[in-house]
PDB file of C-alpha atoms in Angstrom:
ATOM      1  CA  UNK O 287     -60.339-161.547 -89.738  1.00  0.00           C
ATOM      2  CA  UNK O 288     -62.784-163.853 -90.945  1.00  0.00           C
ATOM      3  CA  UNK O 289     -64.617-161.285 -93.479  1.00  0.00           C
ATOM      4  CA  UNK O 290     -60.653-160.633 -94.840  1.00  0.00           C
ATOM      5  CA  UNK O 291     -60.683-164.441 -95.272  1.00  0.00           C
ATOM      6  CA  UNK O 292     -64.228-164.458 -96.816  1.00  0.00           C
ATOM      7  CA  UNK O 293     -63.305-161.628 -98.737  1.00  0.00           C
ATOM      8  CA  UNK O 294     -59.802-163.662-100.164  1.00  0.00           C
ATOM      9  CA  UNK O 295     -62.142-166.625-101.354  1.00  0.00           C
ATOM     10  CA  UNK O 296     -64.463-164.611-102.936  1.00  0.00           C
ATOM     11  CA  UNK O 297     -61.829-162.620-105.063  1.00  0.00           C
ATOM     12  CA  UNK O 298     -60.304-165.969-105.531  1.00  0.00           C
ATOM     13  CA  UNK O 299     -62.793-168.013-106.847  1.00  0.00           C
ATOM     14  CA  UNK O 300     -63.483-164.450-109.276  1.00  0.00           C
ATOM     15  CA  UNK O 301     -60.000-164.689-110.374  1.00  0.00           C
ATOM     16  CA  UNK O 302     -59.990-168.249-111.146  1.00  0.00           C
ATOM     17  CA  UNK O 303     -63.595-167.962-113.461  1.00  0.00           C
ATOM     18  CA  UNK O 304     -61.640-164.613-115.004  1.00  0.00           C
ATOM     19  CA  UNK O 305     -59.907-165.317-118.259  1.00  0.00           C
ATOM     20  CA  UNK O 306     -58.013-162.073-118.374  1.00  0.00           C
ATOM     21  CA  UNK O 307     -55.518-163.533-115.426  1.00  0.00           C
ATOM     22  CA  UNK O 308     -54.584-166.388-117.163  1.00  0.00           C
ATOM     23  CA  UNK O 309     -53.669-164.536-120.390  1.00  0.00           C
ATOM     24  CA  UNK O 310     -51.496-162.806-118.096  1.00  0.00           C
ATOM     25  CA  UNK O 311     -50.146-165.864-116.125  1.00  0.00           C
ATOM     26  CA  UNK O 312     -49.355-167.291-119.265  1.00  0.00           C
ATOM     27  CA  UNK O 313     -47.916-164.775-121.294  1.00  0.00           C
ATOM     28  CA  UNK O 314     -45.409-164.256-118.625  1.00  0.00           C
ATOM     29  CA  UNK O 315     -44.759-167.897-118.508  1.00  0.00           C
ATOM     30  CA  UNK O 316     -43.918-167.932-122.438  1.00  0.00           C
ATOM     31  CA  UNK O 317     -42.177-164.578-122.039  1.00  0.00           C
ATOM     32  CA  UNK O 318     -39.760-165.955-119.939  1.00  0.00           C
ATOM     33  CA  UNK O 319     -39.340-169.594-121.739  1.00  0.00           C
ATOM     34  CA  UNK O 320     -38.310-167.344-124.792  1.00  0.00           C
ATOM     35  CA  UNK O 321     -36.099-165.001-123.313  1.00  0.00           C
ATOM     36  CA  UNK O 322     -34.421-166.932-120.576  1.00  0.00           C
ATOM     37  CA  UNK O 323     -34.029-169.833-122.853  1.00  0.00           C
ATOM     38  CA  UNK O 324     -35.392-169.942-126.671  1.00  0.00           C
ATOM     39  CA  UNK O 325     -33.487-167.076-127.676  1.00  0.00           C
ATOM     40  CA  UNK O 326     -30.507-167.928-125.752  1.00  0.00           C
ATOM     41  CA  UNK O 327     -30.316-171.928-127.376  1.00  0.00           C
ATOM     42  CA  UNK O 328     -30.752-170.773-130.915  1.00  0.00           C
ATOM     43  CA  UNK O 329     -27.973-169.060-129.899  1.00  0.00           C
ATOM     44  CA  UNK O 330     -26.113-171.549-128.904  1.00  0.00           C
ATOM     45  CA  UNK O 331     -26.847-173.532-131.743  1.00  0.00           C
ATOM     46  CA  UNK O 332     -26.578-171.646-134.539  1.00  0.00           C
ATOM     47  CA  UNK O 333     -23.373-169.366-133.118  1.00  0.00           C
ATOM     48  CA  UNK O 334     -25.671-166.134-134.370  1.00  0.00           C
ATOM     49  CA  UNK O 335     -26.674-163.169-132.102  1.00  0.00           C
ATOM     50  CA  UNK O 336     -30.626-164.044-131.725  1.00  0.00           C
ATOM     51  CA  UNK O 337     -29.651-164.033-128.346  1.00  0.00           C
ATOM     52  CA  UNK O 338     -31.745-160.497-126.825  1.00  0.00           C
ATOM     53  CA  UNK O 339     -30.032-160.997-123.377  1.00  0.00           C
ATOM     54  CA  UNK O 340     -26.607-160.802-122.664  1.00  0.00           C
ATOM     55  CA  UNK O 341     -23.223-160.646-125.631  1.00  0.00           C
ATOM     56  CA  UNK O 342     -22.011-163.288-123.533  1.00  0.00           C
ATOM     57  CA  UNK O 343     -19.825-165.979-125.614  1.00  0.00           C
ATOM     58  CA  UNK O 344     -22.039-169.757-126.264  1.00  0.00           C
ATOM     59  CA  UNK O 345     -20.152-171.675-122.839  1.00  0.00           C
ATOM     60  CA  UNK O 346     -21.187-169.013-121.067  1.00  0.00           C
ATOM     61  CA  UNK O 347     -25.141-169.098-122.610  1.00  0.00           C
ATOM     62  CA  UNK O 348     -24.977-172.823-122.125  1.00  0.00           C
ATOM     63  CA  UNK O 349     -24.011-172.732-118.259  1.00  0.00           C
ATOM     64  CA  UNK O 350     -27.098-169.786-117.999  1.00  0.00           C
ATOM     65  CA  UNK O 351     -29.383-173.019-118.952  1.00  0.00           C
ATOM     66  CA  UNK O 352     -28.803-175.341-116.863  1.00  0.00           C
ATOM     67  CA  UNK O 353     -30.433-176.342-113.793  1.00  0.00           C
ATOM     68  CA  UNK O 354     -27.626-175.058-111.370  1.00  0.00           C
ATOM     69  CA  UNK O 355     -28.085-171.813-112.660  1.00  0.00           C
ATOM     70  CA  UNK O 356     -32.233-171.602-112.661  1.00  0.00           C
ATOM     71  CA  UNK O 357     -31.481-169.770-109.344  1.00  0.00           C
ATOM     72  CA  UNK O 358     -29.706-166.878-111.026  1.00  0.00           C
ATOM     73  CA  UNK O 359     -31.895-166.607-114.685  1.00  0.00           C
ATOM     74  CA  UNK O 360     -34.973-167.450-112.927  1.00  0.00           C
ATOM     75  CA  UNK O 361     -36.163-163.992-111.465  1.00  0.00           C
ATOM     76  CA  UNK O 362     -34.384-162.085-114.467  1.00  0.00           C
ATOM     77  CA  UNK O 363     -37.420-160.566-116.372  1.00  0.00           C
ATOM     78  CA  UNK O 364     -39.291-160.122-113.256  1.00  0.00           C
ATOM     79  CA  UNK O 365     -38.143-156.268-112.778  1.00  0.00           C
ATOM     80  CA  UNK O 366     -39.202-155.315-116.160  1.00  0.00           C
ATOM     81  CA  UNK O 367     -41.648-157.728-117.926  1.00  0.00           C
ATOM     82  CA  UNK O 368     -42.582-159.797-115.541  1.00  0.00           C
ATOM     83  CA  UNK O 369     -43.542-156.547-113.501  1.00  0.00           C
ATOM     84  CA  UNK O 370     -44.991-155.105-115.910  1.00  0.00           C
ATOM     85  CA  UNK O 371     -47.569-157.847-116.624  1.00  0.00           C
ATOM     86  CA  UNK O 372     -48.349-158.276-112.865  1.00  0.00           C
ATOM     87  CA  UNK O 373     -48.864-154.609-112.731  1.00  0.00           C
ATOM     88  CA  UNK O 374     -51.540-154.713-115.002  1.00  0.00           C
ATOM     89  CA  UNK O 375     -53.450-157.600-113.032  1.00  0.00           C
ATOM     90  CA  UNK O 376     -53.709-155.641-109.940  1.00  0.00           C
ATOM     91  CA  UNK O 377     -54.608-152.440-111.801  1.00  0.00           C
ATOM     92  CA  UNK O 378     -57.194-154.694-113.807  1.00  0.00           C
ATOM     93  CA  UNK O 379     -58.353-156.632-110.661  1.00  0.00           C
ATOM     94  CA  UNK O 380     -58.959-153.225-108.705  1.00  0.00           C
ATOM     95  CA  UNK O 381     -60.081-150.994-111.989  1.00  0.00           C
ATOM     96  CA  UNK O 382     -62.539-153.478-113.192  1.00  0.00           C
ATOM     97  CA  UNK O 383     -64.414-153.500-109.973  1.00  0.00           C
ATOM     98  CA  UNK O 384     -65.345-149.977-110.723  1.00  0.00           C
ATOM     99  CA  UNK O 385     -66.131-150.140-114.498  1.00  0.00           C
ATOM    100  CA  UNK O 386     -68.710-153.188-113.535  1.00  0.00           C
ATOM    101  CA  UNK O 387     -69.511-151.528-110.848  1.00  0.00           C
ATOM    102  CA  UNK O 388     -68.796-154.297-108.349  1.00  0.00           C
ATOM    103  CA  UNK O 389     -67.235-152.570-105.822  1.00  0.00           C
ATOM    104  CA  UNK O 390     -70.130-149.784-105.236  1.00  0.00           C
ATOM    105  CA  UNK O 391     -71.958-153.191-104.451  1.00  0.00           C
ATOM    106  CA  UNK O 392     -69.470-154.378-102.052  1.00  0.00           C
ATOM    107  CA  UNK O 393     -68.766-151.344-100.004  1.00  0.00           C
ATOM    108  CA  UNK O 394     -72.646-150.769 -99.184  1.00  0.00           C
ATOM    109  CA  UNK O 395     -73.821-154.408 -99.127  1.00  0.00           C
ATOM    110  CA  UNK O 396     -70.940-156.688 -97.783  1.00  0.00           C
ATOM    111  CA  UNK O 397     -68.158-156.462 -95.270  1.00  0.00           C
ATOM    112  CA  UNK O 398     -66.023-153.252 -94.440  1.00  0.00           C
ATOM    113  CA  UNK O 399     -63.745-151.823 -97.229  1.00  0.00           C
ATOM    114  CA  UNK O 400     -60.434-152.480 -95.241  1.00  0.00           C
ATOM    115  CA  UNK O 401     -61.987-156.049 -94.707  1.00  0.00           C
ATOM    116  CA  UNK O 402     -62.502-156.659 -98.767  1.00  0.00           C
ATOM    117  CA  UNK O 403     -59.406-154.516-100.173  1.00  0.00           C
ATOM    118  CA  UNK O 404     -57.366-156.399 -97.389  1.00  0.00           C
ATOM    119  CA  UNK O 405     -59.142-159.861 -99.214  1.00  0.00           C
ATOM    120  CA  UNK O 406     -58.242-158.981-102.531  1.00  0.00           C
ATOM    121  CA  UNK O 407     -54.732-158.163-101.740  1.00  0.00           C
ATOM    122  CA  UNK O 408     -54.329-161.344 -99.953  1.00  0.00           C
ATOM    123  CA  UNK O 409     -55.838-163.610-103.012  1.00  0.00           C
ATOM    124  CA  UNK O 410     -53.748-161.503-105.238  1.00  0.00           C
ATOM    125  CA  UNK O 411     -50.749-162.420-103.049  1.00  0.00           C
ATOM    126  CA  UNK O 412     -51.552-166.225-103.810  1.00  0.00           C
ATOM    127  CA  UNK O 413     -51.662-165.830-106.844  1.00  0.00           C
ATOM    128  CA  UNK O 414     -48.516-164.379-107.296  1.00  0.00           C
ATOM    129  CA  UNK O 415     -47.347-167.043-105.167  1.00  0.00           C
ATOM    130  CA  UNK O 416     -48.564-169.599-107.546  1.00  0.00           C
ATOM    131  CA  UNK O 417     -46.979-168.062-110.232  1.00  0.00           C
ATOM    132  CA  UNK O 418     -43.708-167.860-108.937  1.00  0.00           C
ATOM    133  CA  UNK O 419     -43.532-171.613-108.125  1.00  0.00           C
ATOM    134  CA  UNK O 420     -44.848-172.842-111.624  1.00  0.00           C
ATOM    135  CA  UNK O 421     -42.403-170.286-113.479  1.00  0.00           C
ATOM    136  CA  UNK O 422     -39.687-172.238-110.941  1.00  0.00           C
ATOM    137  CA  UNK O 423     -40.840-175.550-111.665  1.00  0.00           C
ATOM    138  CA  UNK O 424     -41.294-175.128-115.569  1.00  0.00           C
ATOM    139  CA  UNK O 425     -37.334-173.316-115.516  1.00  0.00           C
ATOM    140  CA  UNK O 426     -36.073-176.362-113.417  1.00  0.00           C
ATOM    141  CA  UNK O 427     -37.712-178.598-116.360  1.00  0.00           C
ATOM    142  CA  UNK O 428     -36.934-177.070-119.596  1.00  0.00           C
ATOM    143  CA  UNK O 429     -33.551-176.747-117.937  1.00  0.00           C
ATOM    144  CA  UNK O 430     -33.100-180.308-117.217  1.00  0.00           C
ATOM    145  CA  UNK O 431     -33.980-181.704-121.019  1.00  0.00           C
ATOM    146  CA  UNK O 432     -31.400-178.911-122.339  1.00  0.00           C
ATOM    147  CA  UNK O 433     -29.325-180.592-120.019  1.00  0.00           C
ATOM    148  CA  UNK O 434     -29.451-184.084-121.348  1.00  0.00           C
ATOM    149  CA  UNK O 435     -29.956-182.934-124.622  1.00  0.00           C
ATOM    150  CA  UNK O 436     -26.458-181.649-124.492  1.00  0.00           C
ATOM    151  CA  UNK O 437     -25.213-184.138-122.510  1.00  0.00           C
ATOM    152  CA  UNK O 438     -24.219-181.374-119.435  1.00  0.00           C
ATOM    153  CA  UNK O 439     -24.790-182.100-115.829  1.00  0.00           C
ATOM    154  CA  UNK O 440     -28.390-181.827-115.019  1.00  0.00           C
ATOM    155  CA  UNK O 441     -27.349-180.895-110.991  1.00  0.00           C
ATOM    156  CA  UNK O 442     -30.173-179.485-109.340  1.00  0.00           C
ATOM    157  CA  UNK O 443     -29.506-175.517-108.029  1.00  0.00           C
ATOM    158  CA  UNK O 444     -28.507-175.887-104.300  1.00  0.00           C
ATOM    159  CA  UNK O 445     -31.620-175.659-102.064  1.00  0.00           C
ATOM    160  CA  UNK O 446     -30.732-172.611-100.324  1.00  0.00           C
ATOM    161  CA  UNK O 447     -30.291-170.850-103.547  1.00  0.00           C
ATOM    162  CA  UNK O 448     -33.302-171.659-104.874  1.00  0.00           C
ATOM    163  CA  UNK O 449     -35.080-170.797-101.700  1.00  0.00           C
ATOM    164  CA  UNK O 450     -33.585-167.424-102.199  1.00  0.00           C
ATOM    165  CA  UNK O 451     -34.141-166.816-105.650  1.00  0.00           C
ATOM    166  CA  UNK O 452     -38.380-168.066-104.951  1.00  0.00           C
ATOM    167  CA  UNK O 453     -38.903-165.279-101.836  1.00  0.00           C
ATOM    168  CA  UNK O 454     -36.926-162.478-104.770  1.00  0.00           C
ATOM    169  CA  UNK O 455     -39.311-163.340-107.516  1.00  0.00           C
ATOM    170  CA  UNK O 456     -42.485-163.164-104.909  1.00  0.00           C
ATOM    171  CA  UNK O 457     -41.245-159.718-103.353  1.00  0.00           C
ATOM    172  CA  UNK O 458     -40.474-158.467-106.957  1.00  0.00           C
ATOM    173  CA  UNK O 459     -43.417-159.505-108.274  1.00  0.00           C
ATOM    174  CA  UNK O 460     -46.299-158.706-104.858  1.00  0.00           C
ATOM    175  CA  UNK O 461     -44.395-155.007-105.230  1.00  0.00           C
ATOM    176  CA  UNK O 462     -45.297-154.915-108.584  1.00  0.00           C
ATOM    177  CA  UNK O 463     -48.797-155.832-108.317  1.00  0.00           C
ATOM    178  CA  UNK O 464     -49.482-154.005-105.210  1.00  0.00           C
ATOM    179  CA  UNK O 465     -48.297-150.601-107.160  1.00  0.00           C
ATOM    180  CA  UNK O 466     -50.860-152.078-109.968  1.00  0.00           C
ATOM    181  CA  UNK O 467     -53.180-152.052-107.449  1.00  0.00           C
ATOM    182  CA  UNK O 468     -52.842-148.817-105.988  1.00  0.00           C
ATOM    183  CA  UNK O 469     -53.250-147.323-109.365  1.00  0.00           C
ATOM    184  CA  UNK O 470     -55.981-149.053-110.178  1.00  0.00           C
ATOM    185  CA  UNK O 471     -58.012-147.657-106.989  1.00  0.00           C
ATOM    186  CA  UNK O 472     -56.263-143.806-107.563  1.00  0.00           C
ATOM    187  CA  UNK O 473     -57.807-143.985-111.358  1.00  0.00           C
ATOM    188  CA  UNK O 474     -61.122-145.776-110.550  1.00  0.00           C
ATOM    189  CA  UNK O 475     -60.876-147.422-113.860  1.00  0.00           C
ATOM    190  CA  UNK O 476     -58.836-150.570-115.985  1.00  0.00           C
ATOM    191  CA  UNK O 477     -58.161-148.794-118.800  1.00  0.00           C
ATOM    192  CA  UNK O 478     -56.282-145.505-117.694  1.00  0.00           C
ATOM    193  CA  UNK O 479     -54.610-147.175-114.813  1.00  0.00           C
ATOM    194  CA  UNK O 480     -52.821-150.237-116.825  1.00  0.00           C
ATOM    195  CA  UNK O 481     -51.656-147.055-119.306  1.00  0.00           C
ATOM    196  CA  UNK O 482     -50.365-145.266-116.316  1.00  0.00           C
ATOM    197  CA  UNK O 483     -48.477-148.337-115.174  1.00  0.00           C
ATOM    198  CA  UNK O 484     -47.361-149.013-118.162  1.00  0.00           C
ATOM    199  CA  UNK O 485     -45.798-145.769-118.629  1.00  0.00           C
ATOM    200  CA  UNK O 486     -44.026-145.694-115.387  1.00  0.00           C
ATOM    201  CA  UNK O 487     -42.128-149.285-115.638  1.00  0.00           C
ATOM    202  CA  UNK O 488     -41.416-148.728-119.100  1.00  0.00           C
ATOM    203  CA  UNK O 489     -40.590-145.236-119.928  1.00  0.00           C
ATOM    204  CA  UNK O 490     -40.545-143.041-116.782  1.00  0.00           C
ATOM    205  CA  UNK O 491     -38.143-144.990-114.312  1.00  0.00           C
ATOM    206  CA  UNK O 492     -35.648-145.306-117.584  1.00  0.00           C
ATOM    207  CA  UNK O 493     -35.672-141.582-118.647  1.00  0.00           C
ATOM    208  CA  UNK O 494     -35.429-140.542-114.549  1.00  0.00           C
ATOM    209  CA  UNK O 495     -32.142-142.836-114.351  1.00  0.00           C
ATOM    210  CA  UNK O 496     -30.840-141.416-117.701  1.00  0.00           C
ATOM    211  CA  UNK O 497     -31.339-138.339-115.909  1.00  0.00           C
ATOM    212  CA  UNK O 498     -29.393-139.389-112.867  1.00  0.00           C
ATOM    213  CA  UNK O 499     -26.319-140.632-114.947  1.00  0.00           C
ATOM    214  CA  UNK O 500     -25.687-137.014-115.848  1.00  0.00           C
ATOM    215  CA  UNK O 501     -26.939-135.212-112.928  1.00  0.00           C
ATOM    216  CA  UNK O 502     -25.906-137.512-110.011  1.00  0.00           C
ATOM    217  CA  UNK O 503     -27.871-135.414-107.468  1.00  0.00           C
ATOM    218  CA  UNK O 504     -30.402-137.078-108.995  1.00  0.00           C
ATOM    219  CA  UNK O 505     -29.326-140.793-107.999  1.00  0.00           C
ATOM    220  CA  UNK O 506     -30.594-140.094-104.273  1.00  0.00           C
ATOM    221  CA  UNK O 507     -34.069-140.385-105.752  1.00  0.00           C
ATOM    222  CA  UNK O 508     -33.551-142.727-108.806  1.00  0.00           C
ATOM    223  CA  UNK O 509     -31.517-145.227-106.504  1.00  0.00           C
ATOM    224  CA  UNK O 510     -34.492-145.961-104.482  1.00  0.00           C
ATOM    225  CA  UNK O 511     -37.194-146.214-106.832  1.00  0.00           C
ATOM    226  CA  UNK O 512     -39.391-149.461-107.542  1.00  0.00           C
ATOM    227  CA  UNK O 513     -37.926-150.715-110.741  1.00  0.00           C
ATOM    228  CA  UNK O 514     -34.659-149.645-109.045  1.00  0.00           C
ATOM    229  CA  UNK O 515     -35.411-151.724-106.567  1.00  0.00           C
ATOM    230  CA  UNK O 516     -36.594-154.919-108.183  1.00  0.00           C
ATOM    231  CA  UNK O 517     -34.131-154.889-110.659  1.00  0.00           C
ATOM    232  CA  UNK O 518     -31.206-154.708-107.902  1.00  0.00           C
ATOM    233  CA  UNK O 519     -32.720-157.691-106.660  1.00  0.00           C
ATOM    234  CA  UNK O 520     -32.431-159.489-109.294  1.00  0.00           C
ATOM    235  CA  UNK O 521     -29.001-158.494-110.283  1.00  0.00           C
ATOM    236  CA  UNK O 522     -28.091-159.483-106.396  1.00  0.00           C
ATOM    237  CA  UNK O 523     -29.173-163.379-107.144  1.00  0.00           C
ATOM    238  CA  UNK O 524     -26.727-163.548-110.813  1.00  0.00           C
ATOM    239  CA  UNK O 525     -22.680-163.392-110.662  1.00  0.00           C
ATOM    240  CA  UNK O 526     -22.411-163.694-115.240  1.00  0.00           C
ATOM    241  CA  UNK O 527     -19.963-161.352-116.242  1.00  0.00           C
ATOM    242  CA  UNK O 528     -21.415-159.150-118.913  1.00  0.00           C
ATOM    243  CA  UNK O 529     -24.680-159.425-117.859  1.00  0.00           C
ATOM    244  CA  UNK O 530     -27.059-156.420-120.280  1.00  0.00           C
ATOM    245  CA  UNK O 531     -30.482-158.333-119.400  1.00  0.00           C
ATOM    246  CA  UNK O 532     -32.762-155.446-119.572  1.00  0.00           C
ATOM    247  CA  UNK O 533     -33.976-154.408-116.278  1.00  0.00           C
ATOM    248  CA  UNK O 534     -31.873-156.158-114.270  1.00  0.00           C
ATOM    249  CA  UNK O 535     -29.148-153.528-112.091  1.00  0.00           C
ATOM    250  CA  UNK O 536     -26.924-153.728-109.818  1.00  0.00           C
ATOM    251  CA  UNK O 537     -27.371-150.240-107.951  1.00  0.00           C
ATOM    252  CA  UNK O 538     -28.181-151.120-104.637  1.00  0.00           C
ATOM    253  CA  UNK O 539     -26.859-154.256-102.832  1.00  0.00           C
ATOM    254  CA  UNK O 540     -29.937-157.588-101.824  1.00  0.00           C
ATOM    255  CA  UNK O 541     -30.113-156.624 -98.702  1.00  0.00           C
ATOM    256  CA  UNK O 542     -31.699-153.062 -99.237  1.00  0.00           C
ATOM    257  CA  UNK O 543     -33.707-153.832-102.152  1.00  0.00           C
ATOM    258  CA  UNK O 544     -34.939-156.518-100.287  1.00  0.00           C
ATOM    259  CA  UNK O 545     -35.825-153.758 -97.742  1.00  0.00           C
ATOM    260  CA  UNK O 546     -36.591-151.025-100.023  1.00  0.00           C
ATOM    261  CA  UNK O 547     -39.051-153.654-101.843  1.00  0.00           C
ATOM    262  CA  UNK O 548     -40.532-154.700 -98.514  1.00  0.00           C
ATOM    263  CA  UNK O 549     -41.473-150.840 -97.707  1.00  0.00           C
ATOM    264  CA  UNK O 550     -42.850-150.704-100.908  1.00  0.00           C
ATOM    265  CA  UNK O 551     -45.356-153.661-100.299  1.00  0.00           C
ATOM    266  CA  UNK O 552     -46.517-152.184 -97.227  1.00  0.00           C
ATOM    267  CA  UNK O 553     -47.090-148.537 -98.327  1.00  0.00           C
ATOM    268  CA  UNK O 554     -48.961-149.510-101.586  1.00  0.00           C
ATOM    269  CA  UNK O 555     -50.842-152.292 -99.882  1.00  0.00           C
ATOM    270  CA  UNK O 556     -51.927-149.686 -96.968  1.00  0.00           C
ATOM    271  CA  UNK O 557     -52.634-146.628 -99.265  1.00  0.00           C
ATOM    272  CA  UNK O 558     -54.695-148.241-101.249  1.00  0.00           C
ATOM    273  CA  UNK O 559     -57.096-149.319 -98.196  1.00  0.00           C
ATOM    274  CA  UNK O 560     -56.628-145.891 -96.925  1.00  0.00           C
ATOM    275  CA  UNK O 561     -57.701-144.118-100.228  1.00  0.00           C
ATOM    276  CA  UNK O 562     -60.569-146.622-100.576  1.00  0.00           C
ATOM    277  CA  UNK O 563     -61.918-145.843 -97.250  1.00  0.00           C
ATOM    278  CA  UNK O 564     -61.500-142.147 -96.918  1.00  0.00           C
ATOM    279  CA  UNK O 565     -63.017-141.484-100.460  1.00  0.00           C
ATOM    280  CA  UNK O 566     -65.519-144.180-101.614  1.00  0.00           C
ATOM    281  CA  UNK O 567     -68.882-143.543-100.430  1.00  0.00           C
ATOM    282  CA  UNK O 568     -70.015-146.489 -98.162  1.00  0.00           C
TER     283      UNK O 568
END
């Protein structure tokens, strides 16, 4: 245990010196300022259709900005964007080892490879932490100075919601990042893995559930997939009618994506030590 905990501050202080990350961190945090509530208040102001979210009429917009409903927008892009991003930090954090070389130099020199993969998950874990509380705490602020700026109540979301809608956006987001990570170690390299990623959240999940609205054998598989998953999540936390926000789904109900995401976690996290140790030379 205490080389696992060595092992998490040493990937940690790496990630905080490593500029990539908070490119990352940030863009996500922009990302979802702009589509959760730039596009959505030009909207609102202007009566156009800049809005890239949801048809839903300028009340309706409105209410989706406030700080009640930070619960239910706040974990929105997480299944697709979001995701995406975070996917490419753990393929990055885990591919990059073996472009420098790093982890050739870790698995012969310092502790045990299930001792340092197990470290890096865990400081990827807090960061993903992190990340989830700032994107919460800059939503509950933008959302408050809409508030008075439109002279709505600026109520604060109900603590159990909020609660609810933090642990979603960590579970969608470690799942994400563990699957970077796996890929990462399976292509022993930053640049083909992020591609691979990339491919699957974006394309490959989309075209296999096109697939499965025509073919509904298909749906046993496409129900139960990670982006299936996450995005059910999501969808579980928001009750707007009309809701087209791309990625999030209402296929399976909270409780089993919360499940479904959980067994994710644990099967990435765990093949990824397992492939490390059974193929990299010590």
């Amino acid at each position: 245990m205490n080389a696992v905990i060595a092992g998490m501050r040493a990937e940690l202080l790496r990630l905080r010196k490593w500029p990539s990350m908070w490119v990352l961190l940030a863009a996500w945090i922009v990302l979802n300022l702009v589509f959760v509530y730039v596009f959505n208040y030009v909207t609102v102001k202007t009566g156009g259709t800049t809005d890239m979210a949801s048809s839903a009429p300028p009340d309706v917009l409105l209410a989706q900005m406030l700080p009640s409903a930070v619960p239910q927008v706040f974990t929105q892009g997480m299944a697709l964007f979001g995701g995406a991003l975070m996917l490419i930090l753990g393929a990055l954090t885990i591919g990059s080892g073996y472009g420098w070389g790093t982890w050739k130099t870790v698995f012969t020199q310092g502790p045990s490879r299930s001792a340092a993969l197990a470290g890096t998950l865990l400081a990827l874990l807090t960061v993903v932490i992190g990340l989830v509380l700032t994107v919460a705490a800059v939503d509950v602020g933008v959302a408050t100075v809409i508030a008075a700026v439109e002279s709505e109540p600026a109520d604060l979301p109900a603590a159990s919601a909020m609660l609810k809608a933090l642990a979603s956006g960590m579970l969608i987001l470690a799942m994400w990042t563990a699957a970077g990570v796996l890929v990462g170690a399976l292509a022993r390299g930053p640049a083909l893995s992020v591609g691979l990623g990339l491919v699957w959240v974006l394309v490959v999940e989309n075209l296999l559930r096109g697939v499965a609205a025509v073919l509904d054998p298909v749906s046993v598989v496409t129900d139960f997939l990670p982006g299936t998953a996450a995005g059910s999540l999501a969808g579980s936390l928001r009750d707007f009618g009309g809701d087209t926000t791309p990625g999030v789904l209402h296929i399976l109900d909270g409780s089993t994506a919360v499940l479904v995401l959980a067994g994710y976690v644990a099967v990435f996290a765990v093949g990824t030590i397992r492939l490390v140790r059974r193929r990299d030379v010590n």
